[in-house]
PDB file of C-alpha atoms in Angstrom:
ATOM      1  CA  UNK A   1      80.401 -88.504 119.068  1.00 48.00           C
ATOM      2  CA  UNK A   2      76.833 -89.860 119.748  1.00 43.00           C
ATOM      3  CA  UNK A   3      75.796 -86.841 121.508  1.00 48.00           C
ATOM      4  CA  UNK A   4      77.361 -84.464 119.204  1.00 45.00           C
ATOM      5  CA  UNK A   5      75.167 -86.173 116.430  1.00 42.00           C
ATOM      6  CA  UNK A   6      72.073 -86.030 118.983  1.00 40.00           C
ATOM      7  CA  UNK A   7      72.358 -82.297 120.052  1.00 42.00           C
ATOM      8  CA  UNK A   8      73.349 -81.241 115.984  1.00 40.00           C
ATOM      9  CA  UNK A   9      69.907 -83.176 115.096  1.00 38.00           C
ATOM     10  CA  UNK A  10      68.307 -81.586 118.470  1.00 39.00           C
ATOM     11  CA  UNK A  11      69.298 -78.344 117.282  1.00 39.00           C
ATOM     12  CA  UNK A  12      67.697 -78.805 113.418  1.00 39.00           C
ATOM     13  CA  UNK A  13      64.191 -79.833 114.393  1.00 41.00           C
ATOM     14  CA  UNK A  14      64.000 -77.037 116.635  1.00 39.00           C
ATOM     15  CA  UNK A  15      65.143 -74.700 114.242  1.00 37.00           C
ATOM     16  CA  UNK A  16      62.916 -76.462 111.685  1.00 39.00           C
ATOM     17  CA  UNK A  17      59.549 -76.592 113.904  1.00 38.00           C
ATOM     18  CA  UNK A  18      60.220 -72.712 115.174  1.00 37.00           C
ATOM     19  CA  UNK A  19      59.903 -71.730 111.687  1.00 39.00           C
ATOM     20  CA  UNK A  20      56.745 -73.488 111.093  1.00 45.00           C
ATOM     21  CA  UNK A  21      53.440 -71.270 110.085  1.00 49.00           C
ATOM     22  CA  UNK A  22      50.520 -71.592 112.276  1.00 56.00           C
ATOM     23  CA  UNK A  23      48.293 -71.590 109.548  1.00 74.00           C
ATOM     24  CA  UNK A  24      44.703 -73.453 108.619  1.00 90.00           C
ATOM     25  CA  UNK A  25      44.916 -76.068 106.136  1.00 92.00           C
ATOM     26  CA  UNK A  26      44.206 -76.001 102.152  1.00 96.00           C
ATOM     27  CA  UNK A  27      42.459 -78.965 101.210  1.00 96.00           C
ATOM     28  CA  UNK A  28      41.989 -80.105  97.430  1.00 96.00           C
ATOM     29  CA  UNK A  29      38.731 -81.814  96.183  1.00 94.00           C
ATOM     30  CA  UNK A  30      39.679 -84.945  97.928  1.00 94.00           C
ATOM     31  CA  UNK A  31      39.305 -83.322 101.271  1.00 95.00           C
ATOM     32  CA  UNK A  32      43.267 -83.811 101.397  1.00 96.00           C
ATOM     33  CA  UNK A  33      45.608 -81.321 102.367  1.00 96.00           C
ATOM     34  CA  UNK A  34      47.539 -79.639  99.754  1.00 97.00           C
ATOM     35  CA  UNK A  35      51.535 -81.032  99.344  1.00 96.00           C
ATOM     36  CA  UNK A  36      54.359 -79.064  99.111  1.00 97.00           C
ATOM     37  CA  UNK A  37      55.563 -79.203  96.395  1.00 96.00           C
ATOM     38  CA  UNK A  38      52.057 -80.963  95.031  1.00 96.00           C
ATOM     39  CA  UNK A  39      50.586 -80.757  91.356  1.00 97.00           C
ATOM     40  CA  UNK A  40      47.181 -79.778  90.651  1.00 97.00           C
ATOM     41  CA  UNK A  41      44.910 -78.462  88.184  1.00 97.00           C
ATOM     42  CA  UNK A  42      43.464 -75.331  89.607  1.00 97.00           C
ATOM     43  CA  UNK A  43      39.682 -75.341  88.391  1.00 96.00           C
ATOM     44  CA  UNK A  44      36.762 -72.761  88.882  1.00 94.00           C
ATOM     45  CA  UNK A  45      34.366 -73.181  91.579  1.00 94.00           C
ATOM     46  CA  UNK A  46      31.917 -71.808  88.802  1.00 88.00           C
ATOM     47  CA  UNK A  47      30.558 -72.227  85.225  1.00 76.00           C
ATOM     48  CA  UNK A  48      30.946 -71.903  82.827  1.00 66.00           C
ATOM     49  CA  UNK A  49      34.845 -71.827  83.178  1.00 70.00           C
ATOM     50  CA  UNK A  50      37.600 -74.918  83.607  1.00 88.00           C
ATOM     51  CA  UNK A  51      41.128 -75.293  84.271  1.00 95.00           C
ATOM     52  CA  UNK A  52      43.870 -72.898  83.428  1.00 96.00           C
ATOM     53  CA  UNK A  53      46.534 -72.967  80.890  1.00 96.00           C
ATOM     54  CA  UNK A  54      49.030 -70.898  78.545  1.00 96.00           C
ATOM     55  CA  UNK A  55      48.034 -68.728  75.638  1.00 95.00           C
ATOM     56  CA  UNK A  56      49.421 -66.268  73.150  1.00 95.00           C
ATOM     57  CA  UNK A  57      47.643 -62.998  73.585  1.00 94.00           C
ATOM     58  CA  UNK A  58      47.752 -59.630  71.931  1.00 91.00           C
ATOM     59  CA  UNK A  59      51.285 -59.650  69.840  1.00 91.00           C
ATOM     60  CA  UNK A  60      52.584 -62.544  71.495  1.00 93.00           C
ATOM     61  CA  UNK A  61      54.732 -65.375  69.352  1.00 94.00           C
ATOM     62  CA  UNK A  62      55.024 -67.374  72.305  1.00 95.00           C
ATOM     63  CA  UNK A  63      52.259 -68.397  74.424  1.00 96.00           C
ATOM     64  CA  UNK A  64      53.114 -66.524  77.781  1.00 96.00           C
ATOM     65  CA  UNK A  65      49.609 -65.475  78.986  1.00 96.00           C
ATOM     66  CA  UNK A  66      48.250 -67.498  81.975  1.00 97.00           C
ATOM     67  CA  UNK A  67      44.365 -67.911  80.371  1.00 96.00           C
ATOM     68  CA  UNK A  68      41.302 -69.947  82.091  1.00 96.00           C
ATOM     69  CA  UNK A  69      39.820 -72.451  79.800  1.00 93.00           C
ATOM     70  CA  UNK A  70      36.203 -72.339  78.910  1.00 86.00           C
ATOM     71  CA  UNK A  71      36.287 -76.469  79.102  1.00 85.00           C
ATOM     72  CA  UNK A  72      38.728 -79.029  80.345  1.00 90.00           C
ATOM     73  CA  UNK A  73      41.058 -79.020  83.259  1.00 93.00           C
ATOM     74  CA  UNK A  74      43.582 -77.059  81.791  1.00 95.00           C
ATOM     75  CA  UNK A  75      47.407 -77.466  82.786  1.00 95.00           C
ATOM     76  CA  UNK A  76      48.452 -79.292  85.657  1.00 96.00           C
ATOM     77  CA  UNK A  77      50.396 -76.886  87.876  1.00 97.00           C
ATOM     78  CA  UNK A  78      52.950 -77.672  90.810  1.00 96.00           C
ATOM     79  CA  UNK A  79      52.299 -75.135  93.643  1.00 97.00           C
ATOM     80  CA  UNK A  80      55.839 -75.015  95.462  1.00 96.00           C
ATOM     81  CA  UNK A  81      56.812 -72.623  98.756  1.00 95.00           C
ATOM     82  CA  UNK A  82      60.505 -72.100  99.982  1.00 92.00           C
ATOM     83  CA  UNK A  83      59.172 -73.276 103.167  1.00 92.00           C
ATOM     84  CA  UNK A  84      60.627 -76.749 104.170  1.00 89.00           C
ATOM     85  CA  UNK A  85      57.708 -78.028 105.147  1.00 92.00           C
ATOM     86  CA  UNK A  86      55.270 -80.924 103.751  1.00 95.00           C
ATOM     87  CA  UNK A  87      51.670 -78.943 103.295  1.00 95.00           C
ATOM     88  CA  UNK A  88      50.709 -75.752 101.629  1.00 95.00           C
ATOM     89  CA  UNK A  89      48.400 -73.593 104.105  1.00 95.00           C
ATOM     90  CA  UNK A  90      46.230 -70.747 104.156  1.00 96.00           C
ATOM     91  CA  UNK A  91      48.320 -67.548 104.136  1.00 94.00           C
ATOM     92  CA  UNK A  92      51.626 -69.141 103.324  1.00 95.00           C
ATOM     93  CA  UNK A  93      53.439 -67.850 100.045  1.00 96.00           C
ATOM     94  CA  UNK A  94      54.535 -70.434  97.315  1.00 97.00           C
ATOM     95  CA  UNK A  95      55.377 -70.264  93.852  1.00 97.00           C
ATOM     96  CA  UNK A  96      53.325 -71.309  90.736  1.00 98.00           C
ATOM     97  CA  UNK A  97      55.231 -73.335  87.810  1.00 95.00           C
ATOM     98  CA  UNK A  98      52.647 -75.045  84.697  1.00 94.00           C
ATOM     99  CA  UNK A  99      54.581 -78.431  84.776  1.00 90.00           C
ATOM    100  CA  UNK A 100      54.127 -78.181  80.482  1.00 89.00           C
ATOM    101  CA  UNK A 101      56.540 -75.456  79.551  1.00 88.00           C
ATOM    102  CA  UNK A 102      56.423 -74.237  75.935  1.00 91.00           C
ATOM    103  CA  UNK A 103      58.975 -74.741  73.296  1.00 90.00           C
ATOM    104  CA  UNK A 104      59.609 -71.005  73.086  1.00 92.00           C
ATOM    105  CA  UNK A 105      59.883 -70.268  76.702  1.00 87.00           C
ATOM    106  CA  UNK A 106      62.103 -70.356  79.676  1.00 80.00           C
ATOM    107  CA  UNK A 107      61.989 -72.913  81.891  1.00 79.00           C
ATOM    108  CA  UNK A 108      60.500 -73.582  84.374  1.00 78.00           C
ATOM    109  CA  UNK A 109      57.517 -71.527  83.272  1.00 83.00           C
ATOM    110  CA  UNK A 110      57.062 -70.071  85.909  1.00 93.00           C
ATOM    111  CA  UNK A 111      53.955 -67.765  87.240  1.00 97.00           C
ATOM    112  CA  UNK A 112      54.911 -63.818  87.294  1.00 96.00           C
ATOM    113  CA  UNK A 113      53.212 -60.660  87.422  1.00 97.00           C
ATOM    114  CA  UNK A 114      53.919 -58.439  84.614  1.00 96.00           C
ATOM    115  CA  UNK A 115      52.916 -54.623  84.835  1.00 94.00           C
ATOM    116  CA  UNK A 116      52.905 -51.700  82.092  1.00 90.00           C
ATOM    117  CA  UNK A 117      50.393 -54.026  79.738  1.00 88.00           C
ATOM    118  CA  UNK A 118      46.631 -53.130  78.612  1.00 86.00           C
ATOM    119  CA  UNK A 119      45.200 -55.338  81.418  1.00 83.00           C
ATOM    120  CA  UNK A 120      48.245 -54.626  83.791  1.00 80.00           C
ATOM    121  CA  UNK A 121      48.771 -56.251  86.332  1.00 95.00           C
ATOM    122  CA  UNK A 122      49.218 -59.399  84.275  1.00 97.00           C
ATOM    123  CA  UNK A 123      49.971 -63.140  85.320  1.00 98.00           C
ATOM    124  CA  UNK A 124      52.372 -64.352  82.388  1.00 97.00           C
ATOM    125  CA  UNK A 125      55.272 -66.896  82.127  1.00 96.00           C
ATOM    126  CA  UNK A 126      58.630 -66.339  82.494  1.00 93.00           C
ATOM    127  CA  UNK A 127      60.191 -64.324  79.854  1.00 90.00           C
ATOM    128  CA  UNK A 128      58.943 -60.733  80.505  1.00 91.00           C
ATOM    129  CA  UNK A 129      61.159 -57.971  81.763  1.00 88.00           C
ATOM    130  CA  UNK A 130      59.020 -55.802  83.564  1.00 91.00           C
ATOM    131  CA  UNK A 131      57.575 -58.204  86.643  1.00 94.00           C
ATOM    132  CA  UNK A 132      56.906 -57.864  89.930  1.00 95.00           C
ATOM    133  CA  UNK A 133      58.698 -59.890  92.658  1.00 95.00           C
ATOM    134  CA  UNK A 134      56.675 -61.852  94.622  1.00 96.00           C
ATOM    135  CA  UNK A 135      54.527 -64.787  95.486  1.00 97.00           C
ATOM    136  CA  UNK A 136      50.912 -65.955  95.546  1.00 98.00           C
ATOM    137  CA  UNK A 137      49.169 -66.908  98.462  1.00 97.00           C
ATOM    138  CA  UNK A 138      45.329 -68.731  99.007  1.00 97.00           C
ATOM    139  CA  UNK A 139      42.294 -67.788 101.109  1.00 96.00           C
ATOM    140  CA  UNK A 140      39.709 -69.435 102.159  1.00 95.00           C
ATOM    141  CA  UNK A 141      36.395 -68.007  99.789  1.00 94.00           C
ATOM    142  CA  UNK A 142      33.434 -70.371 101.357  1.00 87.00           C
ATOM    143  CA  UNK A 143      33.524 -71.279 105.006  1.00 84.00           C
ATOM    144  CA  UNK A 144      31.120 -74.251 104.173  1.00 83.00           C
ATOM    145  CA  UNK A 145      33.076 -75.274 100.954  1.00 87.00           C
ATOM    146  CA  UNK A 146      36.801 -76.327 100.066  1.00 89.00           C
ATOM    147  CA  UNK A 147      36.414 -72.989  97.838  1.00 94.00           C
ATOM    148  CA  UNK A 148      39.472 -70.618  97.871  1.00 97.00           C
ATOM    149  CA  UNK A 149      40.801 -67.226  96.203  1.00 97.00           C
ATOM    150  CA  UNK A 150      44.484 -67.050  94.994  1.00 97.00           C
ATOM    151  CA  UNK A 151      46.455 -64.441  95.736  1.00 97.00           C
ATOM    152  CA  UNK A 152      49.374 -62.451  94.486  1.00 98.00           C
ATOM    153  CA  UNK A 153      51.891 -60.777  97.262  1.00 97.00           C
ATOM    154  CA  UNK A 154      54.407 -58.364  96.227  1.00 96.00           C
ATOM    155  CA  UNK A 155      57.661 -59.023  98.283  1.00 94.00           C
ATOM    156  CA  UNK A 156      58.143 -57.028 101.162  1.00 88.00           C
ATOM    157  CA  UNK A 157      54.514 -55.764 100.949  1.00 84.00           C
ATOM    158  CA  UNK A 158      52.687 -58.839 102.211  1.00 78.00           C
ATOM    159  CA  UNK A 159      49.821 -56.501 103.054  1.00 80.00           C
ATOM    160  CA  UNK A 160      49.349 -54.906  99.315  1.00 90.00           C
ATOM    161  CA  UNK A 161      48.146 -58.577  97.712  1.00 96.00           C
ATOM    162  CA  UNK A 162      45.643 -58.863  94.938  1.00 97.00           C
ATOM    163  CA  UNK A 163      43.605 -61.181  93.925  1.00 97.00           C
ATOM    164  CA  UNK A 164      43.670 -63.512  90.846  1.00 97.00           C
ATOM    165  CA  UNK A 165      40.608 -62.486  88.256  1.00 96.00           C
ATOM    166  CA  UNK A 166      39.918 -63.263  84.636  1.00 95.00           C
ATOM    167  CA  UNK A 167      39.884 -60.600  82.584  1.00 94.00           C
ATOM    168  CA  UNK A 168      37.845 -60.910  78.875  1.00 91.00           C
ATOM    169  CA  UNK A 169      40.199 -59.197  76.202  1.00 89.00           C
ATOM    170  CA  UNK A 170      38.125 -57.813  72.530  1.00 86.00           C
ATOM    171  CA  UNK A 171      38.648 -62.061  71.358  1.00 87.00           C
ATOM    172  CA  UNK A 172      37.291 -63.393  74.647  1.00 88.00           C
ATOM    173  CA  UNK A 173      40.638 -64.812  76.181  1.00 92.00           C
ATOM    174  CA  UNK A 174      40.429 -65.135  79.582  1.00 94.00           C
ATOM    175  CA  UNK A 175      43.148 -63.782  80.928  1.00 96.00           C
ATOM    176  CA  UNK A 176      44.168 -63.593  84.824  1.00 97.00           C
ATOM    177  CA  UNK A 177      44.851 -60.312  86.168  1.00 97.00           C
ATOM    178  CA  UNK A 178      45.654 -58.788  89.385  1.00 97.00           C
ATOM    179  CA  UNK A 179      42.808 -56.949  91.153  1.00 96.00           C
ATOM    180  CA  UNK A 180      42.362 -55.508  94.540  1.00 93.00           C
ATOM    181  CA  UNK A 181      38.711 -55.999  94.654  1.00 90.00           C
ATOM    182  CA  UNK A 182      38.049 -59.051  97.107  1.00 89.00           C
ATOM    183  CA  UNK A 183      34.290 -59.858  95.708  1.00 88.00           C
ATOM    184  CA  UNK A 184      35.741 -60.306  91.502  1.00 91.00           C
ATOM    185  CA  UNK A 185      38.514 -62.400  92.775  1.00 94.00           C
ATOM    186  CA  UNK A 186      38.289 -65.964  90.905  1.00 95.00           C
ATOM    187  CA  UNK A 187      37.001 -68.963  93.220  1.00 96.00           C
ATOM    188  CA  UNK A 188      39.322 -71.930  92.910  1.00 97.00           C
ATOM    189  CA  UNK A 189      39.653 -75.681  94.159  1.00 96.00           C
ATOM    190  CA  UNK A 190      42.738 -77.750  93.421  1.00 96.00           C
ATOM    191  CA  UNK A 191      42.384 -81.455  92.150  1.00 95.00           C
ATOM    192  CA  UNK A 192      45.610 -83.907  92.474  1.00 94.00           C
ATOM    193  CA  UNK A 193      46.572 -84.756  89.224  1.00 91.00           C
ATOM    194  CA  UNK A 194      46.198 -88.464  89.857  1.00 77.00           C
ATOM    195  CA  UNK A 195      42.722 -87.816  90.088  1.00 51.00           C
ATOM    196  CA  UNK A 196      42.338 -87.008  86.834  1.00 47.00           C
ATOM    197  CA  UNK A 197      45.132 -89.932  85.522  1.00 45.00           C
ATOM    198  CA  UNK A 198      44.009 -91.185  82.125  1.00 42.00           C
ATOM    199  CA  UNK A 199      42.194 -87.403  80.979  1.00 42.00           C
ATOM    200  CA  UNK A 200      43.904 -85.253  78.639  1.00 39.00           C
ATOM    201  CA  UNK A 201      46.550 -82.494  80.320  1.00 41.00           C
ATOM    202  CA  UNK A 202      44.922 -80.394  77.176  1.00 39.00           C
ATOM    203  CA  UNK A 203      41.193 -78.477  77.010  1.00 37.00           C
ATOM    204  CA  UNK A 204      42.000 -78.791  73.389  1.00 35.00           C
TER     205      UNK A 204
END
């Protein structure tokens, strides 16, 4: 019985470790590596420009529109892959989910990619019909600096991804978008939300 138990467990971590990306670390503002699943605001590397959070844009009633505050940290967000391991690395598709979901949407709220709008591709909530399966993914930005671009991966066309921008609609939203050009992608760093315990979740 013993070794039955051994070789089953034997069997698991191999299985486990074999599926393991070799990948570089993601580090947050800490210097610590990024957890899976971990929660983080996701902040600009540059100002002006803060956190990120939900809007209503154009003739929304429910605020669906992923939007970078001008102040503020924003939303914390948990970054989650289906990977079973403990860190999030460079390369390695995870999901995005704001960890305050609105009254009017579906939870979780998670991050999708909405096409066939003005500023198409579009990051939005849950609760559009039209979106794009897929994941995001980060990239190193600064080789001196825990800087780093995110990335959106359409599934089964890991070599088609796009990179997160802000796009400025006619009332000066920010909106994120999907672009291919590498040098407008948005420069992020990730700060733990204990970090920023006792702050406001809110720019408002």
């Amino acid at each position: 019985m013993k070794n039955t138990i051994f070789s089953a467990l034997f069997l698991l971590c191999a299985f486990t470790t074999s599926y393991l990306p070799s990948t570089t670390a993601v580090v947050d503002t800490d210097g610590d590596i990024l957890q899976n699943p971990g929660t983080y605001f996701i902040l600009s590397v540059f100002r002006p420009g803060g956190g990120v959070e939900f809007a209503a844009t154009g003739n929304e009633t429910c605020p669906l529109t992923v939007v970078q505050t001008l102040f503020g940290r924003g939303f914390p967000a948990i970054l989650s892959s289906r990977l079973r391991i403990p860190f999030i690395g460079e390369g390695q598709l995870f999901s995005i989910l704001f960890r305050i979901v609105p009254w009017c949407a579906t939870t979780p709220s998670k991050w999708t990619i909405v096409e066939g709008l003005p500023e198409s591709p579009a990051v939005k909530l849950t609760g559009y019909d039209n979106t794009v399966p897929g994941e995001f993914k980060i990239e190193k930005a600064n080789p001196f600096h825990n800087d780093y671009t995110l990335l959106f991966c359409p599934a089964g066309e890991e070599s088609k991804c796009g990179y997160v921008a802000v796009h400025f609609d006619q009332f000066r939203n920010r909106r994120f978008v999907v672009i291919e050009v590498q040098e407008h992608g948005l420069w992020v760093m990730f700060q733990k939300l204990e970090y920023a315990s006792g702050l406001t979740l809110s720019s408002a």
